Coordinates of C-alpha atoms and ligand atoms in Angstrom, one line a residue:
M1 CA -8.8 -9.3 -34.3
A2 CA -9.1 -7.9 -30.8
V3 CA -10.4 -4.3 -30.4
N4 CA -7.5 -2.0 -29.8
V5 CA -7.8 -1.1 -26.1
Y6 CA -5.9 2.1 -26.7
S7 CA -8.2 3.5 -29.4
N8 CA -9.6 5.9 -26.8
Y9 CA -7.4 5.2 -23.8
P10 CA -6.5 7.0 -21.6
P11 CA -9.6 9.1 -21.7
E12 CA -9.2 12.8 -22.7
L13 CA -9.0 15.3 -19.8
T14 CA -10.3 18.9 -19.8
S15 CA -7.8 21.2 -18.1
D16 CA -10.0 21.3 -15.0
Q17 CA -10.1 17.5 -14.9
E18 CA -6.3 17.3 -15.4
D19 CA -5.7 19.9 -12.6
F20 CA -8.0 17.9 -10.2
L21 CA -6.4 14.6 -11.1
V22 CA -2.8 15.9 -10.8
Q23 CA -3.6 17.6 -7.4
T24 CA -5.2 14.4 -6.1
V25 CA -2.2 12.3 -7.2
K26 CA 0.3 14.7 -5.7
N27 CA -1.5 14.9 -2.4
W28 CA -2.4 11.2 -2.2
S29 CA 1.3 10.3 -2.9
V30 CA 2.7 12.4 -0.1
E31 CA -0.1 11.3 2.3
H32 CA 0.7 7.6 1.6
A33 CA 4.5 7.8 1.1
L34 CA 4.4 7.0 -2.6
T35 CA 7.5 9.3 -2.5
V36 CA 11.2 9.5 -3.2
R37 CA 13.9 11.9 -2.0
P38 CA 14.3 14.4 -4.9
S39 CA 17.5 14.4 -7.0
T40 CA 19.7 17.5 -7.1
A41 CA 18.5 18.0 -10.6
I42 CA 15.0 18.7 -9.2
V43 CA 16.0 20.5 -5.9
S44 CA 19.5 21.9 -5.5
Q45 CA 21.7 21.0 -2.6
E46 CA 21.6 24.7 -1.4
I47 CA 17.8 24.6 -1.1
N48 CA 17.7 21.1 0.4
T49 CA 20.6 21.5 2.7
N50 CA 19.4 19.1 5.4
N51 CA 18.0 16.6 3.0
V52 CA 14.5 16.9 4.5
L53 CA 12.5 17.0 1.3
A54 CA 10.5 14.3 -0.4
T55 CA 8.4 14.4 -3.5
N56 CA 6.0 12.2 -5.3
A57 CA 7.5 9.2 -7.1
P58 CA 7.1 9.5 -10.9
V59 CA 3.7 7.8 -11.5
T60 CA 1.3 7.4 -14.4
L61 CA -2.0 9.2 -13.9
F62 CA -3.9 6.1 -15.3
P63 CA -3.2 2.3 -14.9
S64 CA -2.1 0.7 -18.2
P65 CA -4.3 -1.9 -19.9
F66 CA -2.6 -5.3 -19.8
P67 CA -3.7 -8.6 -21.3
K68 CA -5.0 -10.9 -18.5
A69 CA -3.6 -14.1 -20.1
C70 CA 0.0 -12.7 -20.2
F71 CA -0.3 -11.5 -16.6
Q72 CA -1.5 -14.9 -15.5
Q73 CA 1.3 -16.6 -17.5
A74 CA 3.9 -14.5 -15.8
R75 CA 2.4 -15.3 -12.4
C76 CA 2.2 -19.0 -13.1
L77 CA 5.9 -19.1 -14.1
Q78 CA 7.3 -17.3 -11.1
Q79 CA 7.7 -20.2 -8.8
V80 CA 9.4 -22.2 -11.5
Y81 CA 11.7 -19.3 -12.2
N82 CA 12.5 -19.1 -8.5
E83 CA 13.4 -22.8 -8.5
L84 CA 15.5 -22.4 -11.6
Y85 CA 17.6 -19.7 -10.1
A86 CA 18.0 -21.5 -6.8
A87 CA 19.3 -24.5 -8.8
I88 CA 21.7 -22.3 -10.8
A89 CA 23.1 -20.6 -7.6
S90 CA 23.6 -24.1 -6.1
D91 CA 25.6 -25.4 -9.0
Q92 CA 29.1 -23.9 -8.5
E93 CA 30.7 -26.0 -11.2
W94 CA 28.2 -25.0 -13.8
L95 CA 28.4 -21.4 -12.9
E96 CA 32.2 -21.5 -13.0
A97 CA 32.1 -23.1 -16.5
V98 CA 29.8 -20.4 -17.8
L99 CA 31.4 -17.4 -16.1
K100 CA 35.0 -18.4 -16.4
E101 CA 35.8 -16.6 -19.6
L102 CA 34.0 -13.4 -18.3
I103 CA 35.9 -13.5 -15.1
E104 CA 39.1 -13.3 -17.1
V105 CA 38.2 -9.9 -18.6
D106 CA 35.7 -8.4 -16.1
D107 CA 37.2 -7.2 -12.8
F108 CA 33.9 -6.8 -11.1
L109 CA 32.8 -10.4 -11.7
A110 CA 36.4 -11.5 -10.9
N111 CA 36.2 -9.8 -7.5
L112 CA 32.9 -11.4 -6.7
W113 CA 34.1 -14.8 -7.8
K114 CA 37.3 -14.4 -5.6
I115 CA 35.0 -13.8 -2.6
H116 CA 33.2 -17.0 -3.2
L117 CA 36.6 -18.8 -3.5
A118 CA 37.9 -17.3 -0.3
V119 CA 34.9 -18.2 1.7
K120 CA 34.8 -21.7 0.2
E121 CA 38.4 -22.2 1.2
E122 CA 37.7 -21.1 4.8
G123 CA 34.4 -23.1 4.7
Y124 CA 30.9 -21.6 4.4
V125 CA 29.2 -21.5 7.8
Q126 CA 25.7 -20.7 6.4
D127 CA 24.0 -23.2 4.0
L128 CA 20.8 -21.2 3.6
T129 CA 20.3 -18.6 0.8
L130 CA 17.4 -16.2 0.4
G131 CA 16.3 -14.8 -3.0
L132 CA 13.9 -11.9 -3.3
F133 CA 13.4 -12.0 -7.1
R134 CA 11.7 -9.9 -9.8
S135 CA 11.2 -11.3 -13.2
D136 CA 10.8 -8.5 -15.8
Y137 CA 8.8 -8.8 -19.0
M138 CA 7.5 -6.9 -22.0
L139 CA 4.7 -7.7 -24.3
H140 CA 6.0 -8.8 -27.7
T141 CA 3.7 -7.9 -30.6
P142 CA 5.7 -8.2 -33.9
D143 CA 3.7 -7.0 -36.9
D144 CA 0.7 -6.4 -34.6
A145 CA 0.5 -10.1 -33.7
P146 CA -1.4 -10.9 -30.5
P147 CA 0.8 -10.1 -27.5
S148 CA 3.1 -12.7 -26.1
L149 CA 5.2 -12.4 -22.9
K150 CA 9.0 -12.0 -23.3
Q151 CA 11.4 -11.8 -20.4
V152 CA 13.7 -8.7 -20.3
E153 CA 15.8 -9.9 -17.4
F154 CA 15.6 -11.8 -14.1
N155 CA 16.8 -9.9 -11.0
T156 CA 18.5 -11.7 -8.2
I157 CA 19.9 -8.7 -6.3
S158 CA 18.2 -5.5 -5.0
S159 CA 14.9 -6.2 -6.8
S160 CA 13.3 -2.9 -5.9
F161 CA 9.9 -1.1 -6.0
G162 CA 7.9 -3.8 -4.3
G163 CA 7.0 -1.2 -1.6
L164 CA 6.0 1.6 -4.0
S165 CA 4.2 -0.6 -6.6
V166 CA 1.7 -1.7 -3.9
K167 CA 0.9 2.0 -3.4
V168 CA 0.5 2.8 -7.1
A169 CA -2.1 0.0 -7.4
Q170 CA -3.9 1.5 -4.4
L171 CA -3.6 5.0 -5.9
H172 CA -5.1 4.0 -9.2
T173 CA -7.8 2.0 -7.5
H174 CA -8.7 5.0 -5.4
L175 CA -8.9 7.2 -8.5
A176 CA -11.0 4.6 -10.4
T177 CA -13.4 3.9 -7.5
Y178 CA -13.8 7.0 -5.4
P179 CA -16.5 7.7 -4.3
S180 CA -18.0 4.9 -6.4
A181 CA -16.8 2.6 -9.1
K182 CA -19.8 3.7 -11.3
Q183 CA -19.0 7.4 -11.0
P184 CA -15.4 8.1 -10.0
V185 CA -14.7 11.8 -9.7
A186 CA -11.0 11.7 -10.7
Y187 CA -11.4 9.7 -14.0
P188 CA -13.7 10.5 -16.8
P189 CA -16.1 7.7 -17.7
H190 CA -14.4 4.9 -19.7
A191 CA -15.2 1.3 -20.5
L192 CA -12.1 0.1 -18.8
F193 CA -13.2 1.6 -15.5
A194 CA -16.8 0.4 -15.8
R195 CA -18.2 -3.0 -14.9
P196 CA -18.4 -5.2 -18.1
D197 CA -22.1 -5.2 -18.1
K198 CA -22.4 -1.4 -18.0
D199 CA -20.5 0.1 -20.8
S200 CA -19.5 -1.2 -24.2
S201 CA -18.1 2.0 -25.8
N202 CA -14.8 0.0 -26.4
G203 CA -16.7 -2.7 -28.2
P204 CA -17.9 -6.0 -26.9
S205 CA -14.5 -7.8 -26.8
I206 CA -13.0 -6.2 -23.8
N207 CA -13.7 -7.4 -20.3
T208 CA -12.1 -5.9 -17.2
I209 CA -12.6 -5.8 -13.5
G210 CA -12.5 -2.0 -13.5
H211 CA -9.4 -1.3 -11.4
P212 CA -5.9 -2.8 -10.8
P213 CA -5.7 -6.2 -9.2
P214 CA -4.5 -6.1 -5.6
N215 CA -0.7 -6.0 -5.3
S216 CA 0.8 -8.2 -2.6
A217 CA 4.5 -7.4 -3.2
V218 CA 5.2 -6.1 0.3
S219 CA 3.7 -9.1 2.2
T220 CA 5.3 -11.5 -0.3
L221 CA 8.8 -10.0 0.2
T222 CA 8.5 -9.6 4.0
A223 CA 7.2 -13.2 4.3
G224 CA 10.4 -14.3 2.5
L225 CA 12.6 -12.3 4.8
A226 CA 10.7 -13.7 7.8
A227 CA 11.0 -17.2 6.5
A228 CA 14.8 -16.8 6.4
H229 CA 14.9 -15.0 9.8
N230 CA 13.0 -17.9 11.4
A231 CA 15.1 -20.6 9.6
Y232 CA 18.3 -19.0 11.0
G233 CA 17.6 -20.8 14.3
P234 CA 18.8 -19.9 17.7
S235 CA 21.5 -17.3 18.4
K236 CA 25.0 -18.5 17.6
S237 CA 26.6 -15.8 19.8
I238 CA 28.2 -16.3 23.2
P239 CA 26.3 -15.0 25.2
Q240 CA 23.2 -15.1 23.0
L241 CA 22.0 -11.9 21.4
P242 CA 18.6 -10.7 20.1
P243 CA 18.2 -11.2 16.4
C244 CA 17.7 -8.6 13.7
I245 CA 17.7 -8.2 9.9
L246 CA 20.0 -5.7 8.2
F247 CA 18.9 -3.7 5.1
L248 CA 22.2 -2.9 3.4
V249 CA 21.6 0.4 1.7
Q250 CA 23.5 3.0 -0.4
D251 CA 24.8 6.0 1.5
N252 CA 22.8 8.4 -0.7
E253 CA 19.8 6.3 -1.4
R254 CA 16.8 8.3 -2.8
N255 CA 14.4 5.4 -3.0
V256 CA 14.1 5.1 0.8
F257 CA 10.4 5.0 1.2
D258 CA 10.2 1.9 -1.0
Q259 CA 12.5 0.2 1.5
Y260 CA 10.7 1.6 4.6
A261 CA 7.5 0.0 3.3
L262 CA 9.2 -3.4 3.7
S263 CA 11.0 -2.7 7.0
T264 CA 7.8 -1.3 8.6
N265 CA 5.7 -4.3 7.4
L266 CA 8.4 -6.7 8.6
Y267 CA 7.9 -5.3 12.1
E268 CA 4.1 -4.8 12.0
E269 CA 3.4 -8.3 10.5
H270 CA 6.3 -10.4 11.8
R271 CA 7.7 -8.4 14.8
I272 CA 11.1 -8.6 13.3
P273 CA 13.4 -5.6 14.0
S274 CA 15.5 -4.4 11.1
F275 CA 18.1 -1.7 10.7
R276 CA 19.5 0.2 7.8
L277 CA 23.2 -0.2 7.3
P278 CA 24.9 2.1 4.8
T279 CA 27.6 0.2 2.9
S280 CA 30.3 2.6 4.1
K281 CA 29.5 1.5 7.7
I282 CA 29.7 -2.3 7.2
L283 CA 33.1 -2.7 8.8
T284 CA 32.5 -0.2 11.6
S285 CA 29.0 -1.3 12.7
T286 CA 29.3 -5.0 12.3
S287 CA 31.8 -7.6 13.6
I288 CA 32.5 -11.3 13.6
P289 CA 34.1 -12.9 16.7
S290 CA 37.5 -14.4 16.1
K291 CA 37.7 -18.1 15.2
E292 CA 39.1 -18.9 18.7
T293 CA 36.3 -17.1 20.5
N294 CA 33.4 -18.4 18.3
P295 CA 34.0 -20.5 15.1
N296 CA 30.3 -20.1 14.0
R297 CA 31.0 -16.5 12.7
P298 CA 27.8 -14.8 13.8
L299 CA 27.5 -11.3 12.4
I300 CA 27.1 -8.9 15.3
Y301 CA 25.5 -5.5 14.7
T302 CA 26.1 -2.6 17.0
P303 CA 23.6 0.2 16.3
P304 CA 25.6 3.5 16.3
S305 CA 22.6 5.2 18.1
S306 CA 22.6 2.7 21.0
P307 CA 26.0 0.9 21.1
E308 CA 25.1 -0.8 24.4
T309 CA 22.5 -3.0 22.7
Q310 CA 24.0 -5.5 20.2
Y311 CA 22.1 -7.7 17.8
E312 CA 22.9 -10.9 15.9
V313 CA 22.1 -10.5 12.2
T314 CA 20.0 -13.3 10.8
V315 CA 19.6 -11.9 7.2
V316 CA 21.5 -9.3 5.3
Y317 CA 19.2 -7.9 2.6
F318 CA 21.2 -6.2 -0.1
R319 CA 19.7 -3.1 -1.5
A320 CA 23.2 -2.1 -2.6
L321 CA 26.5 -3.4 -3.8
Y322 CA 25.2 -4.6 -7.2
A323 CA 27.3 -2.0 -9.3
P324 CA 31.1 -1.6 -9.5
S325 CA 30.7 2.2 -8.7
E326 CA 29.4 1.2 -5.2
Y327 CA 32.8 -0.4 -4.4
D328 CA 34.5 3.0 -4.2
L329 CA 36.2 2.7 -0.8
P330 CA 39.6 1.0 -0.3
T331 CA 37.7 -1.3 2.1
S332 CA 34.6 -2.0 -0.1
W333 CA 35.7 -5.5 -1.2
A334 CA 36.9 -6.4 2.3
A335 CA 33.4 -5.4 3.6
R336 CA 31.7 -7.6 1.0
L337 CA 33.9 -10.5 2.0
H338 CA 33.2 -9.9 5.7
L339 CA 29.5 -10.2 5.1
E340 CA 29.9 -13.3 2.9
R341 CA 31.9 -15.2 5.4
S342 CA 29.5 -14.5 8.2
A343 CA 26.7 -16.8 9.4
A344 CA 24.0 -14.3 8.4
I345 CA 21.8 -15.5 5.6
K346 CA 22.6 -13.4 2.5
C347 CA 19.9 -12.1 0.2
P348 CA 21.7 -12.7 -2.2
T349 CA 25.0 -14.6 -1.7
V350 CA 27.7 -13.8 -4.2
L351 CA 26.8 -17.0 -6.1
L352 CA 23.2 -15.9 -6.4
Q353 CA 24.2 -12.4 -7.5
L354 CA 26.4 -14.0 -10.2
S355 CA 23.5 -16.3 -11.2
G356 CA 21.5 -13.2 -12.2
S357 CA 24.2 -12.2 -14.8
K358 CA 22.9 -11.5 -18.3
K359 CA 25.3 -14.1 -19.5
I360 CA 23.5 -16.8 -17.6
Q361 CA 20.2 -15.6 -19.1
Q362 CA 21.7 -15.9 -22.5
V363 CA 23.1 -19.4 -21.9
L364 CA 19.8 -20.6 -20.6
T365 CA 18.2 -19.9 -24.0
S366 CA 20.4 -22.5 -25.8
L367 CA 18.3 -25.2 -27.3
P368 CA 18.7 -28.9 -27.3
P369 CA 20.6 -30.8 -28.7
E370 CA 23.3 -28.2 -27.9
A371 CA 22.2 -28.0 -24.3
D372 CA 19.0 -28.3 -22.4
H373 CA 19.7 -26.4 -19.2
L374 CA 16.1 -26.1 -18.2
Q375 CA 15.7 -29.9 -18.2
H376 CA 19.0 -30.1 -16.2
F377 CA 18.0 -27.6 -13.6
L378 CA 14.2 -28.4 -13.4
P379 CA 14.1 -32.2 -13.8
G380 CA 10.9 -32.6 -11.8
H381 CA 8.8 -30.4 -14.2
D382 CA 6.5 -31.4 -17.1
A383 CA 7.8 -30.7 -20.6
S384 CA 4.8 -28.3 -21.0
I385 CA 5.9 -26.1 -18.1
L386 CA 9.4 -26.0 -19.4
S387 CA 8.3 -25.1 -22.9
N388 CA 6.0 -22.4 -21.4
L389 CA 9.0 -21.0 -19.6
R390 CA 11.1 -21.2 -22.7
S391 CA 8.5 -19.3 -24.6
T392 CA 9.3 -16.2 -22.5
F393 CA 12.9 -16.2 -23.8
A394 CA 13.8 -13.7 -26.5
P395 CA 16.6 -14.8 -28.8
Q396 CA 20.0 -14.1 -27.2
Y397 CA 23.6 -14.7 -28.5
S398 CA 27.1 -15.0 -27.2
L399 CA 29.8 -12.9 -28.7
S400 CA 32.4 -15.3 -27.5
S401 CA 34.3 -17.9 -29.3
E402 CA 35.0 -20.0 -26.2
G403 CA 33.2 -21.7 -23.4
T404 CA 29.8 -23.0 -23.8
A405 CA 28.8 -21.2 -26.9
S406 CA 29.1 -23.3 -30.0
D407 CA 30.9 -22.0 -33.1
S408 CA 27.6 -21.5 -34.9
D409 CA 26.3 -19.3 -32.1
E410 CA 29.5 -17.2 -32.1
I411 CA 29.3 -16.6 -35.7
Q412 CA 25.6 -15.7 -35.5
G413 CA 26.0 -13.4 -32.5
V414 CA 29.0 -11.5 -34.0
R415 CA 27.4 -11.3 -37.4
L416 CA 24.1 -9.9 -36.0
A417 CA 25.9 -7.4 -33.9
L418 CA 28.2 -6.1 -36.6
S419 CA 25.8 -5.5 -39.4
P420 CA 23.9 -2.3 -39.0
T421 CA 20.8 -3.9 -40.6
T422 CA 20.6 -6.6 -38.1
A423 CA 22.0 -4.6 -35.2
Q424 CA 19.1 -2.3 -35.3
H425 CA 16.9 -5.1 -33.9
H426 CA 19.2 -5.9 -31.0
V427 CA 20.5 -4.6 -27.7
L428 CA 24.0 -5.3 -26.4
K429 CA 24.2 -6.0 -22.7
P430 CA 27.2 -6.0 -20.3
Q431 CA 27.2 -8.0 -17.0
R432 CA 25.8 -5.0 -15.1
E433 CA 22.6 -4.1 -13.1
G434 CA 20.8 -0.9 -12.3
G435 CA 20.1 0.6 -15.7
G436 CA 22.0 2.8 -18.2
N437 CA 24.5 0.2 -19.2
N438 CA 23.1 -1.2 -22.5
I439 CA 24.0 -0.3 -26.0
Y440 CA 21.2 -0.2 -28.5
R441 CA 20.6 -0.8 -32.2
T442 CA 22.9 0.9 -34.6
N443 CA 25.2 2.1 -31.8
I444 CA 26.3 -1.5 -31.4
P445 CA 28.7 -1.9 -34.4
P446 CA 30.7 1.3 -33.8
F447 CA 30.8 0.5 -30.1
L448 CA 32.2 -3.0 -30.7
A449 CA 34.7 -1.5 -33.2
S450 CA 35.9 0.9 -30.4
I451 CA 36.9 -1.9 -28.0
P452 CA 39.4 -4.7 -28.3
R453 CA 37.9 -7.9 -29.7
S454 CA 39.1 -9.8 -26.6
Q455 CA 36.5 -7.7 -24.6
W456 CA 33.5 -8.6 -26.7
K457 CA 32.7 -11.7 -24.7
Q458 CA 31.8 -9.5 -21.8
Y459 CA 28.6 -8.7 -23.6
I460 CA 25.6 -10.6 -24.8
L461 CA 23.4 -9.7 -27.7
M462 CA 19.6 -9.9 -27.3
E463 CA 16.9 -9.4 -29.8
L464 CA 14.7 -6.4 -29.1
I465 CA 11.3 -7.2 -27.8
Q466 CA 8.6 -5.3 -29.9
P467 CA 6.0 -3.9 -27.5
P468 CA 2.6 -2.6 -28.7
T469 CA 3.0 0.7 -30.5
S470 CA -0.4 2.2 -29.7
A471 CA -0.1 2.3 -25.9
K472 CA -0.5 5.7 -24.4
N473 CA -0.5 7.2 -20.9
V474 CA 0.2 10.4 -19.0
A475 CA 2.9 10.7 -16.3
L476 CA 3.4 13.0 -13.4
R477 CA 7.1 13.3 -12.9
S478 CA 8.8 14.0 -9.6
D479 CA 9.4 17.6 -10.5
G480 CA 5.6 18.1 -11.1
Q481 CA 5.8 18.0 -14.9
V482 CA 3.0 16.3 -16.7
V483 CA 4.1 14.3 -19.8
R484 CA 1.9 12.4 -22.2
G485 CA 2.4 10.3 -25.2
N486 CA 3.1 6.8 -26.5
V487 CA 4.5 4.5 -24.0
I488 CA 6.1 1.1 -23.4
S489 CA 5.5 -0.8 -20.2
E490 CA 7.6 -3.4 -18.4
L491 CA 5.9 -5.9 -16.0
G492 CA 7.8 -7.3 -13.0
I493 CA 6.6 -10.2 -11.0
F494 CA 8.0 -10.7 -7.5
G495 CA 8.9 -14.0 -6.0
T496 CA 10.9 -15.3 -3.1
A497 CA 12.8 -18.5 -2.4
L498 CA 14.7 -19.9 0.6
W499 CA 16.9 -22.9 0.1
K500 CA 19.6 -25.0 1.7
T501 CA 22.6 -26.2 -0.3
S502 CA 24.4 -29.1 1.3
T503 CA 28.2 -29.6 1.0
G504 CA 29.0 -31.7 -2.0
S505 CA 25.6 -31.3 -3.5
S506 CA 24.6 -29.1 -6.5
K507 CA 20.9 -29.4 -5.8
P508 CA 19.0 -27.0 -3.6
D509 CA 16.6 -28.2 -0.9
I510 CA 13.9 -25.6 -1.3
L511 CA 12.2 -24.6 2.0
H512 CA 10.1 -21.7 0.8
N513 CA 9.0 -20.7 -2.7
T514 CA 6.4 -18.0 -3.3
E515 CA 5.0 -15.7 -6.0
G516 CA 3.2 -12.5 -5.2
G517 CA 2.9 -8.9 -6.3
Y518 CA 3.8 -7.0 -9.4
L519 CA 5.5 -3.8 -10.7
L520 CA 4.6 -2.0 -13.9
R521 CA 7.0 0.6 -15.1
T522 CA 6.0 2.8 -18.0
K523 CA 8.3 4.9 -20.1
A524 CA 8.1 7.1 -23.2
N525 CA 8.3 4.9 -26.3
D526 CA 11.4 6.7 -27.6
S527 CA 13.4 5.8 -24.5
D528 CA 15.4 2.6 -24.7
E529 CA 16.3 2.4 -21.0
G530 CA 13.6 1.6 -18.5
G531 CA 14.7 2.3 -14.9
V532 CA 12.5 4.4 -12.5
A533 CA 15.4 5.3 -10.2
A534 CA 17.5 6.1 -13.2
G535 CA 14.9 8.6 -14.3
F536 CA 13.5 6.9 -17.4
S537 CA 10.2 5.3 -16.2
S538 CA 7.2 6.1 -14.1
L539 CA 5.6 3.7 -11.7
D540 CA 2.3 2.3 -13.1
S541 CA -0.2 -0.3 -12.3
L542 CA -2.3 -2.4 -14.6
I543 CA -5.9 -2.9 -15.6
L544 CA -6.5 -6.4 -16.9
Y545 CA -8.5 -7.1 -20.0
E546 CA -9.3 -10.2 -21.9
D547 CA -10.5 -10.9 -25.4
L548 CA -13.8 -12.7 -25.2
Ligands
ADP601 P1 19.3 -3.6 -16.1 O1 20.0 -4.6 -15.3 O2 20.2 -2.4 -16.4 O3 18.0 -3.2 -15.6 P2 17.9 -4.7 -18.4 O4 18.2 -5.9 -19.1 O5 16.7 -4.7 -17.6 O6 19.2 -4.2 -17.6 O7 17.8 -3.5 -19.5 C1 17.5 -2.2 -19.1 C2 16.3 -1.7 -19.9 O8 16.6 -1.8 -21.3 C3 15.0 -2.5 -19.7 O9 14.3 -2.0 -18.6 C4 14.3 -2.3 -21.0 O10 13.6 -1.0 -21.0 C5 15.4 -2.2 -22.0 N1 15.6 -3.6 -22.6 C6 16.5 -4.5 -22.2 N2 16.4 -5.6 -23.0 C7 15.5 -5.3 -23.9 C8 15.0 -6.1 -25.0 N3 15.4 -7.3 -25.3 N4 14.0 -5.5 -25.8 C9 13.6 -4.2 -25.5 N5 14.0 -3.5 -24.5 C10 15.0 -4.0 -23.7
MG602 MG1 16.2 -4.2 -15.6

C-alpha cells in the first residue's frame, strides 16, 4: 500500500515559523492581487464606506498533495468533456426532451427556455458559441482504496477563480522555493518540498517535483475569449465600430480581482479591450439597432464614462446571471433576452447554460442498454476514452417518474432518497449554481417530505464521493484567522471551446478546443458545501506525487 502522504504533512510550525509564514502570505497576496473585496461580515459598511478595501483571498498556507495520475487523467479528459458539452448545447431536441418536465415546475429554467424559444422564433443571428468551462472533481477513496477521480459537477457558466488560482500556485511555489528549493525560508524541511533524490523521510514510494505545477488558467481562458473575438469577423454596424468584449458582472461583486486578472491579460496578450458591465446596466449601456436600420443585430456598447465612443460587442462573457436571485429587477429577463438575441457571441448561450444543469449530468450517467449518451454525443471517440470519461461519473438518480428515466431508475432514486440509511450516503441537488443549494445526507428524507411530490423531479440524487480522510492543511481566511485541521479538496480543470451550430444541424463544428489550468479548493472536512466565494473553501494549489 502507498505510504500515507499526510502522515507528517503539512509540516509542524513553531509559532515564530507560523508568524513568518502568515505575514509572508498576507503581504504577497496584497502585492500580487491575490485578493477579494471584504464581505460586510469582515469589515462593516460604516468602516468601508467607500468600498476601497481589499483583503487576501482565503488561501491554504501549504499546497495539498494530489496523486499525479488522477491530475493527468482529469487533464486528459478535459477536451473530451468540452466536446461533449458543445454537442449537448447544439442538440436542442435532446435538451428539450430532458429538461421538459423540469421546465414545467421550475420557473428559472422555464424563463431561460422561453428566451431560447423567443430568439429561435425571431431567428438567431449568431451561430458561434463560446464555452469557458471548469470540470470539478474530488478523489474517491472508499474504504481507503487507492484514489480514483469522480466528477462533482461540470460548470458551463461563470466558471470562476482561473485568475486567482494562477496566483495561489505562484504563491506556494514562492514559499517552497525562496530563496532556494533546497532551503526555503517559509516552509520547514519536508520530503514533499525536496527533490526526490534528497530526502526520503516520507518513505521511498513518494516522488514529487517539489512545488505546484505551473497553472495556465489565465492564458487558457483569455485565448478562448480571443478566439471568439477574432471569429466574430468584421463589424456588423453601420458605420463600423471598434470591437470590444463585455464582462457581465454582478453589481456587488467581491471577486473582482479574479476577473481583472483575465481582462488585464486579454489586453496585454491579445490587445483586446474589455469593459465591465453590471447586470443592472445592460439595458441602459447597450443597444441593438432596429430591424429596419440593421437586421444583423450588433450589440452596441456605450461606456458611461465616455459616451462619445461606442463599441461593438464581439463576446459577452457572463460572470453573472446564473442564479434566480440575480434576476431581481422588473427588467432582468428582458435584459437577458436582449443579450441573447444580439449578434454578440455569448459565453454561454442560454442553451449552454441549460446544458450545465445537474439534471443533464445525471442523465449522462445512464448506462446502455437504457441509453448511451456518450456514444451518441461523442461518436468519433474510442470506447476506451468514453469508458475513461464514464469512470469519473458518481452514481446519480432521477427522482422523476416521467421523461427519460426508466421506472427502475425512479424507484431506485426515490427509495435511496427516502430511507435515512441510504440517504446518508447521498446529496440532493436542485438545478442551481453558485453553492449553498444542496441538501445533504439525513436532511434529505424530511426535506422531500416537506415539499409536494410533484416538485421532487426538480432534484437529482447523487452518491457522495468519499475523499481521503487523512488530508490536513492550514488556511488563512480573509479576516486573518488561521484555521487548521482535516480537509477535503476539490480539483477544477479549466477548458475552452468555440463552436458553430448550423441551422437544422444538431452537431457542432468545433473551431477551438483547449485544456489548461487548474483550481484546487480546500475546505474543512466537516463542511458539506465547497464554494470559495460562498465562504466555505480556501484557494489551494497542488503538489503532485506518484507511487513508484
Ligand atoms: P454548485 O453548483 O452549487 O457549485 P455542486 O454540485 O458543485 O453545486 O455542489 C456544491 C458542493 O457540494 C461541492 O463543491 C462539493 O463540496 C459538495 N458536493 C457536491 N456533490 C458532491 C458529491 N457527490 N459528493 C461529495 N460532495 C459533493
Ligand atoms: Mg460547484
